[in-house]
C-alpha cells in the first residue's frame, strides 16, 4: 500500500483473517529510487535497526516485494513515484508559506 508519506507492506493473518502491517518505510528513508524487474519491486531504504553503524558505507537495506505480475509491479512503482513527487511538492509549498509568515526584519 502506498500513502502520501510512506510505503506499507500489509499482510493478512490467515487464521483470523485480520490485516497487519509487516513493515513500513517513509519516503524520507529511501536512499535510492525504487525500481522494478518483471514482477519484483525493489525499494532501498535506510537501515532501521537499533544497532547499525552510522559511519558504515552501507547504503541501507533492500526491500524486495514480489507481486503477482509485471503490470502490478509497474503500477506500484508508478504509485510510489507519484506519491513521492506530490510529497516533495507539498514540502516546497510549506517551506514557501513559512517564509511568507516569518516577520520581516527591517534593514
Tab-separated table of N, CA, C and O in Angstrom:
chain	number	residue	atom	x	y	z
A	1	UNK	N	0.848	-1.164	0.000
A	1	UNK	CA	0.000	0.000	0.000
A	1	UNK	C	0.903	1.239	0.000
A	1	UNK	O	1.904	1.282	0.699
A	2	UNK	N	0.509	2.247	-0.778
A	2	UNK	CA	1.256	3.499	-0.852
A	2	UNK	C	0.365	4.618	-0.344
A	2	UNK	O	-0.778	4.752	-0.760
A	3	UNK	N	0.895	5.406	0.611
A	3	UNK	CA	0.182	6.583	1.096
A	3	UNK	C	0.943	7.812	0.614
A	3	UNK	O	1.923	7.694	-0.113
A	4	UNK	N	0.529	8.985	1.044
A	4	UNK	CA	1.237	10.199	0.644
A	4	UNK	C	2.522	10.411	1.433
A	4	UNK	O	3.252	11.355	1.176
A	5	UNK	N	2.839	9.541	2.382
A	5	UNK	CA	4.047	9.682	3.199
A	5	UNK	C	4.933	8.444	3.233
A	5	UNK	O	6.106	8.537	3.546
A	6	UNK	N	4.378	7.264	2.952
A	6	UNK	CA	5.166	6.042	3.120
A	6	UNK	C	4.620	4.888	2.290
A	6	UNK	O	3.510	4.953	1.774
A	7	UNK	N	5.424	3.827	2.258
A	7	UNK	CA	5.022	2.559	1.650
A	7	UNK	C	4.833	1.569	2.792
A	7	UNK	O	5.669	1.475	3.689
A	8	UNK	N	3.711	0.868	2.778
A	8	UNK	CA	3.407	-0.110	3.812
A	8	UNK	C	3.271	-1.494	3.189
A	8	UNK	O	2.712	-1.628	2.106
A	9	UNK	N	3.772	-2.497	3.892
A	9	UNK	CA	3.543	-3.876	3.488
A	9	UNK	C	2.518	-4.442	4.456
A	9	UNK	O	2.794	-4.597	5.650
A	10	UNK	N	1.334	-4.729	3.945
A	10	UNK	CA	0.239	-5.215	4.775
A	10	UNK	C	0.001	-6.679	4.448
A	10	UNK	O	-0.115	-7.053	3.290
A	11	UNK	N	-0.063	-7.504	5.481
A	11	UNK	CA	-0.285	-8.934	5.295
A	11	UNK	C	-1.532	-9.361	6.036
A	11	UNK	O	-1.875	-8.808	7.069
A	12	UNK	N	-2.174	-10.376	5.493
A	12	UNK	CA	-3.358	-10.929	6.133
A	12	UNK	C	-2.950	-12.109	7.002
A	12	UNK	O	-2.196	-12.978	6.579
A	13	UNK	N	-3.445	-12.110	8.232
A	13	UNK	CA	-3.221	-13.237	9.132
A	13	UNK	C	-4.235	-14.303	8.736
A	13	UNK	O	-5.442	-14.095	8.859
A	14	UNK	N	-3.732	-15.431	8.228
A	14	UNK	CA	-4.618	-16.448	7.655
A	14	UNK	C	-5.609	-17.026	8.649
A	14	UNK	O	-6.761	-17.257	8.320
A	15	UNK	N	-5.184	-17.245	9.890
A	15	UNK	CA	-6.057	-17.893	10.866
A	15	UNK	C	-7.248	-17.000	11.217
A	15	UNK	O	-8.385	-17.435	11.240
A	16	UNK	N	-6.974	-15.715	11.465
A	16	UNK	CA	-8.022	-14.811	11.913
A	16	UNK	C	-8.636	-13.981	10.790
A	16	UNK	O	-9.704	-13.413	10.953
A	17	UNK	N	-7.933	-13.876	9.669
A	17	UNK	CA	-8.433	-13.062	8.569
A	17	UNK	C	-8.232	-11.573	8.781
A	17	UNK	O	-8.798	-10.760	8.063
A	18	UNK	N	-7.431	-11.183	9.778
A	18	UNK	CA	-7.151	-9.773	10.046
A	18	UNK	C	-5.953	-9.315	9.223
A	18	UNK	O	-5.124	-10.112	8.813
A	19	UNK	N	-5.842	-8.017	9.035
A	19	UNK	CA	-4.712	-7.428	8.327
A	19	UNK	C	-3.763	-6.829	9.359
A	19	UNK	O	-4.193	-6.267	10.358
A	20	UNK	N	-2.453	-6.947	9.090
A	20	UNK	CA	-1.471	-6.327	9.976
A	20	UNK	C	-0.345	-5.744	9.127
A	20	UNK	O	-0.077	-6.210	8.018
A	21	UNK	N	0.311	-4.716	9.661
A	21	UNK	CA	1.422	-4.078	8.959
A	21	UNK	C	2.679	-4.883	9.243
A	21	UNK	O	3.096	-5.020	10.390
A	22	UNK	N	3.280	-5.419	8.181
A	22	UNK	CA	4.513	-6.190	8.310
A	22	UNK	C	5.705	-5.243	8.447
A	22	UNK	O	6.553	-5.435	9.299
A	23	UNK	N	5.773	-4.190	7.611
A	23	UNK	CA	6.793	-3.149	7.691
A	23	UNK	C	6.284	-1.907	6.981
A	23	UNK	O	5.320	-1.967	6.232
A	24	UNK	N	6.949	-0.774	7.267
A	24	UNK	CA	6.609	0.485	6.609
A	24	UNK	C	7.879	1.302	6.421
A	24	UNK	O	8.794	1.231	7.233
A	25	UNK	N	7.925	2.057	5.331
A	25	UNK	CA	9.102	2.871	5.006
A	25	UNK	C	8.651	4.262	4.581
A	25	UNK	O	8.031	4.413	3.531
A	26	UNK	N	8.957	5.294	5.376
A	26	UNK	CA	8.655	6.668	4.955
A	26	UNK	C	9.518	7.038	3.750
A	26	UNK	O	10.640	6.541	3.597
A	27	UNK	N	9.013	7.904	2.889
A	27	UNK	CA	9.760	8.324	1.704
A	27	UNK	C	11.094	8.954	2.079
A	27	UNK	O	12.062	8.853	1.339
A	28	UNK	N	11.164	9.609	3.247
A	28	UNK	CA	12.398	10.250	3.685
A	28	UNK	C	13.512	9.225	3.941
A	28	UNK	O	14.682	9.570	3.952
A	29	UNK	N	13.144	7.954	4.147
A	29	UNK	CA	14.131	6.909	4.408
A	29	UNK	C	14.640	6.226	3.138
A	29	UNK	O	15.510	5.368	3.217
A	30	UNK	N	14.103	6.593	1.983
A	30	UNK	CA	14.576	5.999	0.731
A	30	UNK	C	15.982	6.511	0.441
A	30	UNK	O	16.238	7.701	0.521
A	31	UNK	N	16.906	5.608	0.109
A	31	UNK	CA	18.267	6.023	-0.231
A	31	UNK	C	18.505	5.989	-1.736
A	31	UNK	O	19.411	6.645	-2.233
A	32	UNK	N	17.705	5.237	-2.467
A	32	UNK	CA	17.759	5.171	-3.926
A	32	UNK	C	16.329	5.155	-4.457
A	32	UNK	O	15.407	4.730	-3.752
A	33	UNK	N	16.136	5.588	-5.700
A	33	UNK	CA	14.787	5.491	-6.268
A	33	UNK	C	14.361	4.026	-6.387
A	33	UNK	O	15.204	3.143	-6.568
A	34	UNK	N	13.067	3.748	-6.278
A	34	UNK	CA	12.597	2.369	-6.433
A	34	UNK	C	12.831	1.883	-7.863
A	34	UNK	O	12.997	2.696	-8.783
A	35	UNK	N	12.840	0.580	-8.037
A	35	UNK	CA	12.996	0.011	-9.379
A	35	UNK	C	12.178	-1.267	-9.480
A	35	UNK	O	11.749	-1.828	-8.469
A	36	UNK	N	11.969	-1.710	-10.714
A	36	UNK	CA	11.244	-2.954	-10.943
A	36	UNK	C	12.059	-3.863	-11.851
A	36	UNK	O	12.876	-3.406	-12.642
A	37	UNK	N	11.841	-5.152	-11.704
A	37	UNK	CA	12.423	-6.171	-12.566
A	37	UNK	C	11.365	-7.248	-12.709
A	37	UNK	O	11.194	-8.076	-11.811
A	38	UNK	N	10.626	-7.170	-13.790
A	38	UNK	CA	9.458	-8.021	-14.023
A	38	UNK	C	8.463	-7.838	-12.889
A	38	UNK	O	7.983	-6.739	-12.685
A	39	UNK	N	8.179	-8.882	-12.099
A	39	UNK	CA	7.176	-8.737	-11.030
A	39	UNK	C	7.804	-8.380	-9.680
A	39	UNK	O	7.140	-8.383	-8.660
A	40	UNK	N	9.100	-8.011	-9.667
A	40	UNK	CA	9.810	-7.675	-8.442
A	40	UNK	C	9.945	-6.163	-8.301
A	40	UNK	O	10.463	-5.492	-9.189
A	41	UNK	N	9.466	-5.618	-7.191
A	41	UNK	CA	9.615	-4.202	-6.867
A	41	UNK	C	10.715	-4.092	-5.823
A	41	UNK	O	10.677	-4.791	-4.804
A	42	UNK	N	11.717	-3.257	-6.086
A	42	UNK	CA	12.850	-3.101	-5.174
A	42	UNK	C	12.840	-1.701	-4.583
A	42	UNK	O	12.749	-0.722	-5.316
A	43	UNK	N	12.949	-1.624	-3.255
A	43	UNK	CA	12.979	-0.351	-2.547
A	43	UNK	C	14.201	-0.355	-1.627
A	43	UNK	O	14.315	-1.212	-0.753
A	44	UNK	N	15.116	0.598	-1.824
A	44	UNK	CA	16.294	0.734	-0.965
A	44	UNK	C	16.019	1.806	0.073
A	44	UNK	O	15.746	2.954	-0.264
A	45	UNK	N	16.084	1.413	1.351
A	45	UNK	CA	15.776	2.334	2.453
A	45	UNK	C	16.904	2.337	3.467
A	45	UNK	O	17.710	1.412	3.524
A	46	UNK	N	16.934	3.384	4.300
A	46	UNK	CA	17.911	3.462	5.380
A	46	UNK	C	17.735	2.272	6.312
A	46	UNK	O	16.620	1.806	6.528
A	47	UNK	N	18.843	1.839	6.861
A	47	UNK	CA	18.812	0.750	7.841
A	47	UNK	C	17.985	1.212	9.037
A	47	UNK	O	18.212	2.292	9.563
A	48	UNK	N	17.016	0.420	9.454
A	48	UNK	CA	16.127	0.829	10.538
A	48	UNK	C	16.389	0.102	11.845
A	48	UNK	O	15.658	0.248	12.796
A	49	UNK	N	17.461	-0.676	11.901
A	49	UNK	CA	17.789	-1.400	13.128
A	49	UNK	C	18.321	-0.459	14.193
A	49	UNK	O	18.806	0.636	13.905
A	50	UNK	N	18.281	-0.891	15.427
A	50	UNK	CA	18.749	-0.077	16.542
A	50	UNK	C	20.266	-0.016	16.620
A	50	UNK	O	20.828	0.937	17.122
A	51	UNK	N	20.946	-1.041	16.129
A	51	UNK	CA	22.380	-1.148	16.357
A	51	UNK	C	23.210	-1.078	15.085
A	51	UNK	O	24.248	-1.703	14.994
A	52	UNK	N	22.792	-0.323	14.098
A	52	UNK	CA	23.594	-0.214	12.880
A	52	UNK	C	24.635	0.892	13.025
A	52	UNK	O	24.458	1.834	13.787
A	53	UNK	N	25.715	0.762	12.288
A	53	UNK	CA	26.796	1.748	12.351
A	53	UNK	C	26.436	2.950	11.486
A	53	UNK	O	26.062	2.808	10.332
A	54	UNK	N	26.576	4.135	12.041
A	54	UNK	CA	26.260	5.348	11.299
A	54	UNK	C	27.318	5.686	10.256
A	54	UNK	O	27.025	6.293	9.257
A	55	UNK	N	28.581	5.293	10.503
A	55	UNK	CA	29.642	5.668	9.588
A	55	UNK	C	29.919	4.588	8.544
A	55	UNK	O	30.863	4.707	7.783
A	56	UNK	N	29.119	3.552	8.490
A	56	UNK	CA	29.373	2.478	7.533
A	56	UNK	C	29.031	2.945	6.125
A	56	UNK	O	28.225	3.844	5.906
A	57	UNK	N	29.648	2.300	5.152
A	57	UNK	CA	29.410	2.643	3.745
A	57	UNK	C	28.156	1.955	3.222
A	57	UNK	O	27.836	2.060	2.049
A	58	UNK	N	27.443	1.269	4.085
A	58	UNK	CA	26.230	0.561	3.701
A	58	UNK	C	25.162	1.566	3.252
A	58	UNK	O	24.871	2.522	3.953
A	59	UNK	N	24.585	1.341	2.083
A	59	UNK	CA	23.570	2.248	1.557
A	59	UNK	C	22.190	1.991	2.155
A	59	UNK	O	21.259	2.698	1.846
A	60	UNK	N	22.063	0.997	2.987
A	60	UNK	CA	20.771	0.696	3.578
A	60	UNK	C	20.367	-0.727	3.253
A	60	UNK	O	21.179	-1.536	2.819
A	61	UNK	N	19.108	-1.018	3.469
A	61	UNK	CA	18.637	-2.368	3.159
A	61	UNK	C	17.721	-2.323	1.945
A	61	UNK	O	17.084	-1.316	1.672
A	62	UNK	N	17.707	-3.416	1.229
A	62	UNK	CA	16.904	-3.527	0.021
A	62	UNK	C	15.660	-4.349	0.337
A	62	UNK	O	15.768	-5.498	0.774
A	63	UNK	N	14.508	-3.739	0.184
A	63	UNK	CA	13.237	-4.449	0.357
A	63	UNK	C	12.844	-4.999	-1.006
A	63	UNK	O	12.741	-4.249	-1.973
A	64	UNK	N	12.625	-6.295	-1.073
A	64	UNK	CA	12.191	-6.927	-2.318
A	64	UNK	C	10.755	-7.380	-2.140
A	64	UNK	O	10.453	-8.151	-1.237
A	65	UNK	N	9.887	-6.855	-3.008
A	65	UNK	CA	8.474	-7.186	-2.928
A	65	UNK	C	8.084	-7.892	-4.215
A	65	UNK	O	8.127	-7.293	-5.294
A	66	UNK	N	7.743	-9.156	-4.098
A	66	UNK	CA	7.310	-9.936	-5.260
A	66	UNK	C	5.802	-9.772	-5.408
A	66	UNK	O	5.044	-10.100	-4.498
A	67	UNK	N	5.395	-9.258	-6.555
A	67	UNK	CA	3.980	-9.032	-6.826
A	67	UNK	C	3.489	-10.057	-7.841
A	67	UNK	O	4.286	-10.790	-8.436
A	68	UNK	N	2.174	-10.101	-8.062
A	68	UNK	CA	1.624	-11.201	-8.869
A	68	UNK	C	2.029	-11.158	-10.335
A	68	UNK	O	2.119	-12.193	-10.971
A	69	UNK	N	2.284	-9.960	-10.890
A	69	UNK	CA	2.706	-9.876	-12.287
A	69	UNK	C	3.441	-8.561	-12.547
A	69	UNK	O	3.533	-7.706	-11.668
A	70	UNK	N	3.971	-8.420	-13.757
A	70	UNK	CA	4.736	-7.231	-14.140
A	70	UNK	C	3.881	-5.970	-14.089
A	70	UNK	O	4.344	-4.922	-13.631
A	71	UNK	N	2.637	-6.066	-14.524
A	71	UNK	CA	1.746	-4.909	-14.531
A	71	UNK	C	1.515	-4.381	-13.119
A	71	UNK	O	1.560	-3.170	-12.885
A	72	UNK	N	1.314	-5.270	-12.170
A	72	UNK	CA	1.110	-4.860	-10.775
A	72	UNK	C	2.359	-4.184	-10.223
A	72	UNK	O	2.278	-3.171	-9.526
A	73	UNK	N	3.526	-4.740	-10.548
A	73	UNK	CA	4.794	-4.140	-10.094
A	73	UNK	C	4.964	-2.746	-10.671
A	73	UNK	O	5.368	-1.815	-9.975
A	74	UNK	N	4.648	-2.566	-11.953
A	74	UNK	CA	4.770	-1.248	-12.583
A	74	UNK	C	3.771	-0.260	-11.994
A	74	UNK	O	4.100	0.910	-11.793
A	75	UNK	N	2.564	-0.718	-11.699
A	75	UNK	CA	1.564	0.163	-11.083
A	75	UNK	C	2.012	0.606	-9.691
A	75	UNK	O	1.854	1.770	-9.315
A	76	UNK	N	2.588	-0.320	-8.919
A	76	UNK	CA	3.091	0.027	-7.585
A	76	UNK	C	4.249	1.012	-7.702
A	76	UNK	O	4.319	1.993	-6.956
A	77	UNK	N	5.150	0.768	-8.642
A	77	UNK	CA	6.286	1.664	-8.883
A	77	UNK	C	5.796	3.067	-9.234
A	77	UNK	O	6.257	4.062	-8.666
A	78	UNK	N	4.832	3.163	-10.156
A	78	UNK	CA	4.290	4.468	-10.556
A	78	UNK	C	3.572	5.154	-9.402
A	78	UNK	O	3.676	6.374	-9.241
A	79	UNK	N	2.863	4.389	-8.583
A	79	UNK	CA	2.171	4.972	-7.421
A	79	UNK	C	3.185	5.558	-6.436
A	79	UNK	O	2.973	6.642	-5.887
A	80	UNK	N	4.309	4.862	-6.221
A	80	UNK	CA	5.343	5.361	-5.314
A	80	UNK	C	5.951	6.641	-5.871
A	80	UNK	O	6.107	7.629	-5.149
A	81	UNK	N	6.287	6.640	-7.165
A	81	UNK	CA	6.878	7.840	-7.763
A	81	UNK	C	5.919	9.024	-7.707
A	81	UNK	O	6.328	10.139	-7.400
A	82	UNK	N	4.647	8.795	-8.009
A	82	UNK	CA	3.655	9.872	-7.956
A	82	UNK	C	3.510	10.414	-6.532
A	82	UNK	O	3.456	11.620	-6.318
A	83	UNK	N	3.441	9.520	-5.554
A	83	UNK	CA	3.290	9.945	-4.158
A	83	UNK	C	4.527	10.696	-3.673
A	83	UNK	O	4.410	11.696	-2.963
A	84	UNK	N	5.720	10.233	-4.076
A	84	UNK	CA	6.951	10.927	-3.696
A	84	UNK	C	6.977	12.330	-4.294
A	84	UNK	O	7.350	13.292	-3.622
A	85	UNK	N	6.586	12.449	-5.541
A	85	UNK	CA	6.571	13.748	-6.209
A	85	UNK	C	5.587	14.698	-5.522
A	85	UNK	O	5.904	15.859	-5.267
A	86	UNK	N	4.406	14.201	-5.211
A	86	UNK	CA	3.398	15.015	-4.526
A	86	UNK	C	3.891	15.440	-3.146
A	86	UNK	O	3.743	16.597	-2.749
A	87	UNK	N	4.536	14.522	-2.426
A	87	UNK	CA	5.075	14.839	-1.098
A	87	UNK	C	6.141	15.929	-1.194
A	87	UNK	O	6.183	16.847	-0.371
A	88	UNK	N	7.000	15.825	-2.205
A	88	UNK	CA	8.043	16.828	-2.401
A	88	UNK	C	7.424	18.197	-2.698
A	88	UNK	O	7.858	19.222	-2.155
A	89	UNK	N	6.397	18.235	-3.553
A	89	UNK	CA	5.715	19.492	-3.864
A	89	UNK	C	5.072	20.084	-2.613
A	89	UNK	O	5.122	21.290	-2.394
A	90	UNK	N	4.471	19.245	-1.775
A	90	UNK	CA	3.846	19.726	-0.546
A	90	UNK	C	4.888	20.334	0.387
A	90	UNK	O	4.648	21.364	1.007
A	91	UNK	N	6.056	19.713	0.483
A	91	UNK	CA	7.119	20.251	1.328
A	91	UNK	C	7.589	21.609	0.812
A	91	UNK	O	7.825	22.522	1.597
A	92	UNK	N	7.739	21.733	-0.509
A	92	UNK	CA	8.168	23.005	-1.089
A	92	UNK	C	7.145	24.102	-0.829
A	92	UNK	O	7.507	25.233	-0.498
A	93	UNK	N	5.859	23.777	-0.969
A	93	UNK	CA	4.814	24.769	-0.706
A	93	UNK	C	4.817	25.170	0.765
A	93	UNK	O	4.653	26.335	1.091
A	94	UNK	N	5.027	24.212	1.661
A	94	UNK	CA	5.053	24.507	3.094
A	94	UNK	C	6.233	25.414	3.420
A	94	UNK	O	6.097	26.367	4.190
A	95	UNK	N	7.397	25.153	2.815
A	95	UNK	CA	8.572	25.992	3.039
A	95	UNK	C	8.312	27.420	2.566
A	95	UNK	O	8.642	28.387	3.243
A	96	UNK	N	7.694	27.560	1.392
A	96	UNK	CA	7.402	28.889	0.848
A	96	UNK	C	6.439	29.642	1.751
A	96	UNK	O	6.626	30.821	2.022
A	97	UNK	N	5.394	28.958	2.236
A	97	UNK	CA	4.419	29.644	3.082
A	97	UNK	C	5.033	30.011	4.435
A	97	UNK	O	4.699	31.029	5.015
A	98	UNK	N	5.941	29.195	4.945
A	98	UNK	CA	6.595	29.522	6.209
A	98	UNK	C	7.490	30.743	6.049
A	98	UNK	O	7.592	31.563	6.957
A	99	UNK	N	8.118	30.896	4.908
A	99	UNK	CA	8.948	32.071	4.663
A	99	UNK	C	8.089	33.328	4.636
A	99	UNK	O	8.484	34.374	5.131
A	100	UNK	N	6.888	33.220	4.071
A	100	UNK	CA	5.992	34.368	3.999
A	100	UNK	C	5.448	34.745	5.373
A	100	UNK	O	5.154	35.915	5.637
A	101	UNK	N	5.286	33.759	6.265
A	101	UNK	CA	4.712	34.019	7.575
A	101	UNK	C	5.717	34.565	8.575
A	101	UNK	O	5.328	35.142	9.586
A	102	UNK	N	7.004	34.401	8.312
A	102	UNK	CA	8.012	34.918	9.247
A	102	UNK	C	8.020	36.446	9.221
A	102	UNK	O	7.917	37.060	8.160
A	103	UNK	N	8.162	37.061	10.375
A	103	UNK	CA	8.213	38.518	10.400
A	103	UNK	C	9.481	39.022	9.709
A	103	UNK	O	10.557	38.473	9.888
A	104	UNK	N	9.313	40.026	8.913
A	104	UNK	CA	10.445	40.624	8.196
A	104	UNK	C	11.162	41.601	9.116
A	104	UNK	O	10.540	42.430	9.767
A	105	UNK	N	12.478	41.504	9.182
A	105	UNK	CA	13.254	42.445	9.997
A	105	UNK	C	13.680	43.603	9.117
A	105	UNK	O	14.158	43.411	8.005
A	106	UNK	N	13.502	44.843	9.582
A	106	UNK	CA	13.894	45.985	8.760
A	106	UNK	C	15.410	46.044	8.637
A	106	UNK	O	16.142	45.759	9.575
A	107	UNK	N	15.874	46.453	7.442
A	107	UNK	CA	17.318	46.532	7.240
A	107	UNK	C	17.845	47.937	7.326
A	107	UNK	O	17.214	48.902	7.317
